[in-house]
Amino acid sequence: MAELAEQLRRELDRYSVGGKLPSSRSLVERFRVSPVTVSRALAQLTAEGLVVTRPGAGAFRAPPRTPLAATGDTSWQEVALSADGAADVVPRTVDASGVTVCLATPPPGVIEFSGGYPHPSLQPEKAMAGALSRAGRRPGAWGRPPLDGLPELREWFAREIGGTVTAAEVLIAAGGQSALTTALRALAPPGAPVLVESPTYPGMLAIARAAGLRPVPVPVDADGVKPALLADAFRATGARVFVCQPLFQNPTGAVLAPERRPEVLRIAREAGAFVVEDDFVRRLVHEDAGPLPRPLAADDPDGVVVHVCSLTKATSPSFRVGALAARGPVLERLRAIQVVDTFFVPRPLQEAALELVGSPAWPRHLRTLSAELRARRDVMTAGLRLHLPELSLPHIPSGGYHLWLRLPDGTGGTGRTSEAFGSGGEPALTSAALRTGVAITPGRPYFSAEPPAGHLRLSFAAVAGVEEIVEGVRRLRAAWDEVRPLGSRQGA
């Protein structure tokens, strides 16, 4: 689509203003592309203001845009946005860079090892299209839904969570990010500390900071968060919230060990604190994972856990349907904040979710996805071990969509960390990788404090297939060779 749009953009000078472009049929025949590709290319030019379309008549060259009026003076906003009114208020500057790196589309020809969502080839597009079509014909599908969500969808999420969780304790949310935002706003006032895993998901750190909260890191290892350090952090900070991903943690891929699960709940309960459980990739389990542990919420009779889950990762970035589950008085606060913020999740999307998860295509899709993710993980792991043995891969996850690698310390006789191989070398390697045609994610945004070393996160789900993974690792090797001499000189 991008190539066709660029070709048509170059040919626009052939037509006078208001001149008619070739018909869609002729473009299909000339460029040997599908009608959908032609439609999307024309839509792109229309969005750029270069073309106007008239139903039944065709596409025409648009008149030149009227020059924009001179912009006013917005410098006053710097004062307004920084005037918090009190010296002890946490600054509300929002850094979304850690999120946008996973959402940005790389330039054409760049292999996407930075993506946060599965490639379209891994998405159940046909099943989702059918679900949307059927949902739109359901009685009342375009009316206002119940504020808490459709009862049938709440019941489905309650069964998925398991334990004693009931539909009455579930709220339908507009995806995991929205649910996390609601949870943090409900559980902690501005200026309060919130305990987070270290490293952790940058989007959650952005949510916390945007709400004026102070993220406090608690280290994780291959078995998840360390209970002793979690208890220390609660005592030292007086925090009343701990946010964690017990299953296939982002970015490490760790699974909270069975013996640590009750410990985490006990420690939080004794601290009078909530555990926000972000169960974000349960449906992205790999084929060789074996039985999964239940969500923490399934084993929590006391309302310690506020559970967040979503269908988005296993479907599409635009299929933003998720759930919040909680019990006790906190549920009403969650409900009130969600209603104030968003009113409700659009009913057609909820109806489509019901149609999708109730169809025979849903379990088939999950099985296919599970097998494909395992194959991609294995290909990337083998390629890294063969071509980039300098990068440490301490844990190979059995779920999720990425690998977490540690860069060499690169210490020399002085004991100082090399700029190329330590945390300061992440930008150099990221830039070099982009020059060689592969987009990677640096590790620094995953830490709320100073990182212990340089890291990279590589996604194997956002690419078209295993061939791209092989080529991407080859390009990353070239990028590594480009920055490695710098590290050797500095470490010498």
Short mmCIF file of C-alpha atoms in Angstrom, two decimals:
data_model
loop_
_atom_site.label_atom_id
_atom_site.label_comp_id
_atom_site.label_asym_id
_atom_site.label_seq_id
_atom_site.Cartn_x
_atom_site.Cartn_y
_atom_site.Cartn_z
CA MET A 1 0.00 0.00 0.00
CA ALA A 2 2.76 2.47 0.92
CA GLU A 3 4.56 1.87 -2.38
CA LEU A 4 1.38 2.43 -4.42
CA ALA A 5 0.57 5.59 -2.48
CA GLU A 6 4.07 6.93 -3.14
CA GLN A 7 3.79 6.17 -6.88
CA LEU A 8 0.42 7.94 -7.14
CA ARG A 9 1.81 10.86 -5.13
CA ARG A 10 4.61 11.29 -7.67
CA GLU A 11 2.15 11.19 -10.58
CA LEU A 12 -0.26 13.82 -9.25
CA ASP A 13 1.44 16.61 -11.21
CA ARG A 14 0.14 15.00 -14.40
CA TYR A 15 -3.36 16.12 -13.48
CA SER A 16 -4.77 19.60 -13.19
CA VAL A 17 -6.53 20.68 -10.01
CA GLY A 18 -9.90 18.95 -10.04
CA GLY A 19 -8.66 16.49 -12.68
CA LYS A 20 -9.90 12.95 -12.41
CA LEU A 21 -7.45 10.18 -11.53
CA PRO A 22 -7.62 6.76 -13.21
CA SER A 23 -10.40 4.51 -11.97
CA SER A 24 -9.75 1.98 -9.23
CA ARG A 25 -10.18 -0.82 -11.75
CA SER A 26 -7.52 0.59 -14.05
CA LEU A 27 -5.14 1.05 -11.11
CA VAL A 28 -5.68 -2.57 -10.10
CA GLU A 29 -4.85 -3.74 -13.61
CA ARG A 30 -1.88 -1.40 -14.06
CA PHE A 31 -0.11 -2.09 -10.78
CA ARG A 32 -1.35 -5.70 -10.35
CA VAL A 33 -2.57 -5.11 -6.80
CA SER A 34 -5.82 -5.87 -5.04
CA PRO A 35 -8.78 -3.45 -4.92
CA VAL A 36 -8.22 -3.18 -1.15
CA THR A 37 -4.64 -1.97 -1.72
CA VAL A 38 -5.88 0.66 -4.19
CA SER A 39 -8.60 1.79 -1.78
CA ARG A 40 -6.10 2.14 1.08
CA ALA A 41 -3.60 4.05 -1.08
CA LEU A 42 -6.29 6.53 -2.18
CA ALA A 43 -7.45 6.86 1.42
CA GLN A 44 -3.87 7.75 2.42
CA LEU A 45 -3.68 10.48 -0.24
CA THR A 46 -7.09 11.73 0.82
CA ALA A 47 -5.92 11.97 4.43
CA GLU A 48 -2.91 13.99 3.22
CA GLY A 49 -5.22 16.43 1.43
CA LEU A 50 -3.84 15.55 -2.00
CA VAL A 51 -6.92 13.79 -3.34
CA VAL A 52 -10.66 14.14 -2.89
CA THR A 53 -13.04 11.27 -3.55
CA ARG A 54 -16.65 11.59 -4.66
CA PRO A 55 -18.86 8.52 -4.23
CA GLY A 56 -19.86 7.15 -7.61
CA ALA A 57 -17.62 9.59 -9.48
CA GLY A 58 -14.07 8.64 -8.56
CA ALA A 59 -10.94 10.33 -7.19
CA PHE A 60 -9.77 13.84 -8.17
CA ARG A 61 -6.70 15.95 -7.53
CA ALA A 62 -7.41 18.26 -4.61
CA PRO A 63 -6.83 22.03 -4.73
CA PRO A 64 -3.67 23.30 -2.98
CA ARG A 65 -4.00 23.78 0.71
CA THR A 66 -4.54 27.28 1.97
CA PRO A 67 -1.41 28.47 3.82
CA LEU A 68 -1.84 28.25 7.55
CA ALA A 69 -2.20 31.45 9.48
CA ALA A 70 0.76 32.43 11.63
CA THR A 71 0.69 30.63 14.96
CA GLY A 72 0.18 32.56 18.14
CA ASP A 73 2.42 32.76 21.15
CA THR A 74 1.98 29.63 23.31
CA SER A 75 4.97 30.24 25.58
CA TRP A 76 2.60 31.14 28.44
CA GLN A 77 1.68 27.44 28.69
CA GLU A 78 5.11 26.56 30.10
CA VAL A 79 4.23 28.53 33.23
CA ALA A 80 0.67 27.23 33.45
CA LEU A 81 1.65 23.57 33.06
CA SER A 82 4.43 23.77 35.66
CA ALA A 83 2.55 25.81 38.28
CA ASP A 84 1.45 22.98 40.56
CA GLY A 85 0.73 25.28 43.46
CA ALA A 86 2.80 23.44 46.04
CA ALA A 87 6.47 22.57 46.30
CA ASP A 88 5.84 18.99 47.41
CA VAL A 89 3.58 18.04 44.51
CA VAL A 90 5.09 15.45 42.17
CA PRO A 91 5.70 16.94 38.70
CA ARG A 92 3.13 15.80 36.13
CA THR A 93 5.38 15.88 33.07
CA VAL A 94 4.48 12.84 31.01
CA ASP A 95 7.17 10.89 29.17
CA ALA A 96 5.44 8.57 26.69
CA SER A 97 8.62 7.59 24.81
CA GLY A 98 8.72 4.12 26.35
CA VAL A 99 5.20 3.48 25.04
CA THR A 100 5.48 5.07 21.62
CA VAL A 101 8.56 2.99 20.74
CA CYS A 102 6.30 -0.09 20.87
CA LEU A 103 3.50 1.62 18.93
CA ALA A 104 5.50 3.41 16.24
CA THR A 105 5.61 1.93 12.75
CA PRO A 106 9.22 1.57 11.51
CA PRO A 107 10.18 3.02 8.11
CA PRO A 108 9.64 0.78 5.08
CA GLY A 109 12.24 -1.98 4.85
CA VAL A 110 13.04 -1.93 8.57
CA ILE A 111 12.48 -5.22 10.42
CA GLU A 112 10.36 -4.63 13.50
CA PHE A 113 11.95 -6.21 16.56
CA SER A 114 10.46 -3.37 18.62
CA GLY A 115 6.73 -4.03 18.18
CA GLY A 116 4.38 -4.54 21.08
CA TYR A 117 1.66 -6.42 19.17
CA PRO A 118 1.55 -9.53 16.99
CA HIS A 119 1.96 -9.11 13.24
CA PRO A 120 -1.30 -9.03 11.21
CA SER A 121 -0.50 -12.55 10.00
CA LEU A 122 -0.88 -13.69 13.63
CA GLN A 123 -4.15 -11.86 14.17
CA PRO A 124 -7.52 -13.60 13.67
CA GLU A 125 -8.59 -11.00 11.09
CA LYS A 126 -11.16 -13.21 9.36
CA ALA A 127 -12.67 -14.33 12.65
CA MET A 128 -12.78 -10.75 13.96
CA ALA A 129 -14.42 -9.51 10.76
CA GLY A 130 -17.07 -12.20 11.06
CA ALA A 131 -17.59 -11.40 14.73
CA LEU A 132 -18.02 -7.70 14.00
CA SER A 133 -20.48 -8.45 11.22
CA ARG A 134 -22.59 -10.73 13.40
CA ALA A 135 -22.34 -8.33 16.35
CA GLY A 136 -23.70 -5.46 14.29
CA ARG A 137 -26.86 -7.46 13.59
CA ARG A 138 -27.54 -8.35 17.22
CA PRO A 139 -30.70 -6.79 18.68
CA GLY A 140 -29.79 -3.57 20.49
CA ALA A 141 -26.15 -3.79 19.36
CA TRP A 142 -25.97 -0.04 18.71
CA GLY A 143 -27.68 1.00 21.92
CA ARG A 144 -26.11 2.03 25.19
CA PRO A 145 -24.64 -0.92 27.09
CA PRO A 146 -24.83 -1.44 30.86
CA LEU A 147 -22.19 0.76 32.50
CA ASP A 148 -20.36 -2.25 33.95
CA GLY A 149 -20.40 -4.06 30.62
CA LEU A 150 -22.53 -6.75 29.00
CA PRO A 151 -23.47 -9.39 31.62
CA GLU A 152 -22.50 -12.27 29.31
CA LEU A 153 -19.06 -10.78 28.66
CA ARG A 154 -18.48 -10.14 32.36
CA GLU A 155 -19.45 -13.75 33.05
CA TRP A 156 -16.96 -14.98 30.41
CA PHE A 157 -14.10 -12.98 31.95
CA ALA A 158 -15.04 -14.21 35.45
CA ARG A 159 -14.82 -17.83 34.25
CA GLU A 160 -11.47 -17.11 32.59
CA ILE A 161 -10.06 -15.66 35.83
CA GLY A 162 -11.41 -18.58 37.84
CA GLY A 163 -11.54 -19.20 41.57
CA THR A 164 -14.44 -17.52 43.33
CA VAL A 165 -14.47 -14.45 41.04
CA THR A 166 -18.02 -13.70 39.90
CA ALA A 167 -19.45 -11.61 37.07
CA ALA A 168 -20.64 -9.07 39.65
CA GLU A 169 -16.96 -8.39 40.48
CA VAL A 170 -15.94 -7.70 36.86
CA LEU A 171 -16.01 -4.41 34.94
CA ILE A 172 -15.49 -4.32 31.18
CA ALA A 173 -12.68 -1.91 30.26
CA ALA A 174 -11.32 -0.44 27.03
CA GLY A 175 -8.17 -2.57 27.02
CA GLY A 176 -5.42 -3.18 29.55
CA GLN A 177 -3.84 0.27 29.44
CA SER A 178 -7.15 1.93 30.27
CA ALA A 179 -7.81 -0.58 33.06
CA LEU A 180 -4.39 0.03 34.61
CA THR A 181 -4.99 3.78 34.49
CA THR A 182 -8.31 3.37 36.28
CA ALA A 183 -6.75 1.08 38.90
CA LEU A 184 -3.86 3.40 39.79
CA ARG A 185 -6.13 6.45 39.96
CA ALA A 186 -8.48 4.56 42.25
CA LEU A 187 -5.87 3.15 44.61
CA ALA A 188 -3.30 5.90 45.18
CA PRO A 189 -3.54 9.69 45.59
CA PRO A 190 -1.16 12.05 43.75
CA GLY A 191 2.26 12.13 45.38
CA ALA A 192 1.96 8.63 46.82
CA PRO A 193 4.56 5.90 46.23
CA VAL A 194 3.61 2.87 44.16
CA LEU A 195 5.76 -0.25 44.16
CA VAL A 196 6.65 -1.64 40.74
CA GLU A 197 8.70 -4.54 39.47
CA SER A 198 12.16 -3.69 38.22
CA PRO A 199 12.39 -3.84 35.28
CA THR A 200 8.77 -3.36 34.26
CA TYR A 201 6.44 -2.25 31.48
CA PRO A 202 7.16 1.40 30.49
CA GLY A 203 3.49 2.07 29.83
CA MET A 204 2.69 1.41 33.46
CA LEU A 205 5.49 3.73 34.62
CA ALA A 206 4.05 6.40 32.33
CA ILE A 207 0.59 5.90 33.83
CA ALA A 208 1.95 6.23 37.36
CA ARG A 209 3.93 9.37 36.63
CA ALA A 210 1.06 10.97 34.72
CA ALA A 211 -1.09 10.43 37.82
CA GLY A 212 1.55 12.12 39.99
CA LEU A 213 2.65 8.88 41.66
CA ARG A 214 6.22 7.92 42.60
CA PRO A 215 7.26 4.52 41.19
CA VAL A 216 9.52 2.62 43.60
CA PRO A 217 11.38 -0.35 42.07
CA VAL A 218 11.39 -3.86 43.54
CA PRO A 219 13.84 -6.20 41.73
CA VAL A 220 12.71 -9.39 40.01
CA ASP A 221 14.68 -12.49 39.12
CA ALA A 222 13.87 -15.62 37.11
CA ASP A 223 11.16 -16.52 39.66
CA GLY A 224 9.48 -13.13 39.71
CA VAL A 225 9.49 -10.45 42.35
CA LYS A 226 11.64 -11.10 45.43
CA PRO A 227 9.30 -11.30 48.48
CA ALA A 228 11.89 -10.15 51.02
CA LEU A 229 12.63 -7.01 49.00
CA LEU A 230 8.90 -6.42 48.49
CA ALA A 231 8.35 -6.48 52.25
CA ASP A 232 11.29 -4.11 52.75
CA ALA A 233 9.86 -1.72 50.15
CA PHE A 234 6.43 -1.64 51.81
CA ARG A 235 8.03 -0.88 55.19
CA ALA A 236 10.37 1.79 53.83
CA THR A 237 7.81 3.68 51.73
CA GLY A 238 4.43 3.09 53.34
CA ALA A 239 3.10 2.31 49.85
CA ARG A 240 -0.41 0.92 49.51
CA VAL A 241 -0.11 -0.42 45.95
CA PHE A 242 2.13 -2.97 44.22
CA VAL A 243 1.80 -3.47 40.44
CA CYS A 244 3.04 -6.76 39.06
CA GLN A 245 2.87 -9.14 36.10
CA PRO A 246 3.06 -12.62 37.66
CA LEU A 247 2.82 -14.44 34.31
CA PHE A 248 5.45 -13.93 31.57
CA GLN A 249 6.53 -10.60 33.02
CA ASN A 250 7.33 -7.76 30.64
CA PRO A 251 10.21 -7.54 29.85
CA THR A 252 11.95 -10.47 31.58
CA GLY A 253 9.40 -13.19 30.76
CA ALA A 254 9.59 -14.46 34.36
CA VAL A 255 6.73 -16.41 35.97
CA LEU A 256 6.13 -15.85 39.67
CA ALA A 257 7.24 -19.06 41.41
CA PRO A 258 4.56 -21.14 43.19
CA GLU A 259 6.13 -20.62 46.61
CA ARG A 260 6.26 -16.85 46.09
CA ARG A 261 2.60 -16.42 45.10
CA PRO A 262 1.11 -16.75 48.62
CA GLU A 263 4.04 -14.78 50.04
CA VAL A 264 3.30 -11.79 47.81
CA LEU A 265 -0.36 -11.79 48.83
CA ARG A 266 0.51 -12.20 52.52
CA ILE A 267 3.04 -9.36 52.45
CA ALA A 268 0.60 -7.02 50.72
CA ARG A 269 -2.23 -7.96 53.10
CA GLU A 270 -0.06 -7.28 56.16
CA ALA A 271 0.92 -3.91 54.67
CA GLY A 272 -2.74 -3.04 54.10
CA ALA A 273 -1.97 -2.72 50.39
CA PHE A 274 -3.44 -3.73 47.06
CA VAL A 275 -1.76 -5.87 44.40
CA VAL A 276 -2.61 -4.78 40.86
CA GLU A 277 -2.21 -7.94 38.78
CA ASP A 278 -1.57 -7.18 35.11
CA ASP A 279 -2.35 -10.53 33.45
CA PHE A 280 -1.62 -9.19 29.99
CA VAL A 281 -0.37 -12.18 27.93
CA ARG A 282 -2.06 -15.27 29.35
CA ARG A 283 -3.42 -15.99 25.87
CA LEU A 284 0.04 -15.69 24.30
CA VAL A 285 1.31 -18.89 25.92
CA HIS A 286 3.77 -20.96 23.88
CA GLU A 287 3.05 -24.49 22.77
CA ASP A 288 5.62 -26.02 25.14
CA ALA A 289 4.61 -24.11 28.27
CA GLY A 290 2.63 -26.76 30.10
CA PRO A 291 -0.19 -25.93 32.55
CA LEU A 292 -0.31 -22.28 33.60
CA PRO A 293 -0.72 -21.05 37.17
CA ARG A 294 -4.04 -19.45 37.96
CA PRO A 295 -4.25 -15.67 38.24
CA LEU A 296 -3.45 -14.35 41.71
CA ALA A 297 -7.03 -13.06 41.85
CA ALA A 298 -8.32 -16.64 41.73
CA ASP A 299 -6.61 -17.41 45.05
CA ASP A 300 -7.48 -14.15 46.83
CA PRO A 301 -10.57 -14.25 49.09
CA ASP A 302 -9.70 -10.99 50.87
CA GLY A 303 -9.85 -8.52 47.98
CA VAL A 304 -6.13 -7.80 47.97
CA VAL A 305 -5.84 -8.25 44.20
CA VAL A 306 -7.18 -5.91 41.55
CA HIS A 307 -6.99 -7.97 38.38
CA VAL A 308 -6.44 -6.54 34.89
CA CYS A 309 -6.67 -8.58 31.70
CA SER A 310 -7.40 -7.98 28.04
CA LEU A 311 -8.18 -9.61 24.71
CA THR A 312 -6.05 -7.11 22.80
CA LYS A 313 -2.69 -8.87 22.67
CA ALA A 314 -4.22 -12.06 21.28
CA THR A 315 -6.37 -10.29 18.71
CA SER A 316 -5.47 -6.84 17.40
CA PRO A 317 -4.20 -3.48 18.71
CA SER A 318 -7.61 -2.04 17.79
CA PHE A 319 -9.64 -4.73 19.55
CA ARG A 320 -9.53 -2.93 22.87
CA VAL A 321 -11.68 -4.99 25.19
CA GLY A 322 -10.48 -5.94 28.65
CA ALA A 323 -11.63 -6.39 32.22
CA LEU A 324 -11.06 -5.13 35.75
CA ALA A 325 -11.90 -7.53 38.58
CA ALA A 326 -11.98 -6.65 42.27
CA ARG A 327 -14.02 -7.38 45.39
CA GLY A 328 -15.03 -5.19 48.27
CA PRO A 329 -15.50 -1.40 48.49
CA VAL A 330 -12.69 -0.78 45.98
CA LEU A 331 -14.95 -2.10 43.20
CA GLU A 332 -17.29 0.84 43.55
CA ARG A 333 -14.42 3.31 43.34
CA LEU A 334 -13.08 1.59 40.23
CA ARG A 335 -16.55 1.68 38.69
CA ALA A 336 -17.03 5.38 39.47
CA ILE A 337 -13.67 6.42 38.00
CA GLN A 338 -14.20 4.37 34.87
CA VAL A 339 -17.67 5.84 34.28
CA VAL A 340 -16.38 9.39 34.76
CA ASP A 341 -13.43 8.81 32.42
CA THR A 342 -14.99 6.82 29.58
CA PHE A 343 -18.72 6.29 30.26
CA PHE A 344 -18.57 2.75 28.84
CA VAL A 345 -16.90 0.52 26.28
CA PRO A 346 -18.81 0.78 22.96
CA ARG A 347 -21.47 -1.92 22.81
CA PRO A 348 -20.67 -3.11 19.26
CA LEU A 349 -17.12 -3.90 20.39
CA GLN A 350 -18.39 -5.82 23.43
CA GLU A 351 -20.87 -7.73 21.25
CA ALA A 352 -18.06 -8.53 18.80
CA ALA A 353 -15.90 -9.82 21.68
CA LEU A 354 -18.71 -12.15 22.73
CA GLU A 355 -19.13 -13.38 19.18
CA LEU A 356 -15.39 -13.97 18.83
CA VAL A 357 -14.69 -15.86 22.07
CA GLY A 358 -17.85 -17.93 21.59
CA SER A 359 -16.95 -19.06 18.09
CA PRO A 360 -15.09 -22.28 17.11
CA ALA A 361 -12.48 -20.02 15.47
CA TRP A 362 -11.30 -18.71 18.87
CA PRO A 363 -9.69 -21.89 20.28
CA ARG A 364 -8.29 -22.67 16.83
CA HIS A 365 -6.69 -19.24 16.70
CA LEU A 366 -5.16 -19.64 20.16
CA ARG A 367 -3.67 -23.02 19.24
CA THR A 368 -2.22 -21.63 16.01
CA LEU A 369 -0.84 -18.59 17.82
CA SER A 370 0.71 -20.76 20.52
CA ALA A 371 2.55 -22.92 17.99
CA GLU A 372 3.71 -19.96 15.92
CA LEU A 373 5.03 -18.03 18.92
CA ARG A 374 7.05 -21.05 20.05
CA ALA A 375 8.55 -21.46 16.57
CA ARG A 376 9.47 -17.78 16.36
CA ARG A 377 10.96 -17.76 19.85
CA ASP A 378 13.10 -20.80 19.02
CA VAL A 379 14.34 -19.29 15.75
CA MET A 380 15.27 -16.00 17.41
CA THR A 381 16.94 -17.75 20.35
CA ALA A 382 18.99 -19.99 18.07
CA GLY A 383 19.99 -17.06 15.87
CA LEU A 384 21.12 -14.95 18.80
CA ARG A 385 23.16 -17.76 20.32
CA LEU A 386 24.84 -18.44 17.00
CA HIS A 387 25.47 -14.92 15.74
CA LEU A 388 25.44 -12.76 18.91
CA PRO A 389 26.83 -14.90 21.73
CA GLU A 390 28.09 -11.69 23.37
CA LEU A 391 24.53 -10.88 24.42
CA SER A 392 23.36 -12.72 27.53
CA LEU A 393 19.95 -14.41 27.38
CA PRO A 394 19.36 -15.40 31.01
CA HIS A 395 15.79 -16.62 30.57
CA ILE A 396 13.89 -18.14 27.65
CA PRO A 397 10.18 -17.53 28.31
CA SER A 398 7.42 -20.00 27.51
CA GLY A 399 4.92 -17.24 26.88
CA GLY A 400 4.73 -13.69 25.59
CA TYR A 401 6.27 -12.23 22.48
CA HIS A 402 9.79 -11.03 23.26
CA LEU A 403 13.25 -11.83 24.64
CA TRP A 404 15.15 -9.78 27.22
CA LEU A 405 18.91 -9.59 26.66
CA ARG A 406 21.69 -8.15 28.78
CA LEU A 407 24.60 -6.35 27.14
CA PRO A 408 28.13 -7.20 28.32
CA ASP A 409 29.42 -5.04 31.14
CA GLY A 410 32.56 -4.28 29.13
CA THR A 411 34.57 -3.39 32.21
CA GLY A 412 38.26 -2.75 31.76
CA GLY A 413 41.14 -2.22 34.13
CA THR A 414 39.48 0.87 35.61
CA GLY A 415 36.30 -1.04 36.49
CA ARG A 416 34.25 1.51 34.56
CA THR A 417 31.39 0.32 32.38
CA SER A 418 32.02 0.67 28.66
CA GLU A 419 29.90 3.29 26.96
CA ALA A 420 29.12 0.90 24.11
CA PHE A 421 28.41 -2.21 26.18
CA GLY A 422 26.85 -0.74 29.33
CA SER A 423 23.52 1.06 29.77
CA GLY A 424 24.98 4.11 28.04
CA GLY A 425 25.63 1.97 24.98
CA GLU A 426 21.96 1.24 24.39
CA PRO A 427 21.37 4.40 22.31
CA ALA A 428 24.47 3.72 20.20
CA LEU A 429 23.41 0.15 19.45
CA THR A 430 19.77 1.16 18.86
CA SER A 431 20.84 3.81 16.35
CA ALA A 432 23.27 1.46 14.63
CA ALA A 433 20.58 -1.21 14.39
CA LEU A 434 18.17 1.22 12.74
CA ARG A 435 20.86 2.14 10.21
CA THR A 436 21.26 -1.53 9.34
CA GLY A 437 17.50 -1.94 8.95
CA VAL A 438 16.23 -3.39 12.22
CA ALA A 439 14.29 -1.60 14.98
CA ILE A 440 15.05 -2.71 18.56
CA THR A 441 13.93 -1.52 21.98
CA PRO A 442 16.52 -0.23 24.49
CA GLY A 443 16.18 -1.41 28.07
CA ARG A 444 16.46 1.92 29.90
CA PRO A 445 12.72 2.84 29.75
CA TYR A 446 11.89 -0.37 31.62
CA PHE A 447 13.61 0.82 34.81
CA SER A 448 12.13 3.38 37.18
CA ALA A 449 15.58 4.03 38.67
CA GLU A 450 19.17 3.51 37.54
CA PRO A 451 19.49 0.23 35.60
CA PRO A 452 22.08 -2.31 36.76
CA ALA A 453 23.29 -2.88 33.19
CA GLY A 454 22.46 -2.28 29.55
CA HIS A 455 19.61 -4.34 28.10
CA LEU A 456 17.63 -4.87 24.91
CA ARG A 457 14.13 -6.18 24.33
CA LEU A 458 13.57 -7.98 21.04
CA SER A 459 10.06 -8.84 19.86
CA PHE A 460 9.59 -11.90 17.68
CA ALA A 461 5.84 -11.43 17.17
CA ALA A 462 5.69 -8.15 15.25
CA VAL A 463 7.55 -9.47 12.17
CA ALA A 464 6.03 -11.23 9.17
CA GLY A 465 7.66 -14.60 9.83
CA VAL A 466 10.75 -16.59 10.77
CA GLU A 467 12.58 -15.44 7.63
CA GLU A 468 12.45 -11.86 8.90
CA ILE A 469 13.72 -13.01 12.28
CA VAL A 470 16.75 -14.66 10.67
CA GLU A 471 17.47 -11.57 8.58
CA GLY A 472 16.87 -9.25 11.54
CA VAL A 473 19.42 -11.09 13.69
CA ARG A 474 21.92 -10.88 10.82
CA ARG A 475 21.39 -7.12 10.62
CA LEU A 476 21.69 -6.79 14.38
CA ARG A 477 25.05 -8.57 14.20
CA ALA A 478 26.20 -5.93 11.71
CA ALA A 479 25.05 -3.18 14.06
CA TRP A 480 26.88 -4.85 16.95
CA ASP A 481 30.07 -4.99 14.92
CA GLU A 482 29.69 -1.28 14.18
CA VAL A 483 29.60 -0.23 17.85
CA ARG A 484 31.85 -2.94 19.28
CA PRO A 485 35.19 -1.28 18.38
CA LEU A 486 34.07 1.81 20.30
CA GLY A 487 33.40 -0.33 23.37
CA SER A 488 36.72 -2.13 23.03
CA ARG A 489 38.65 1.13 22.91
CA GLN A 490 36.86 2.56 25.91
CA GLY A 491 37.19 -0.62 27.93
CA ALA A 492 40.90 -0.96 27.18
#
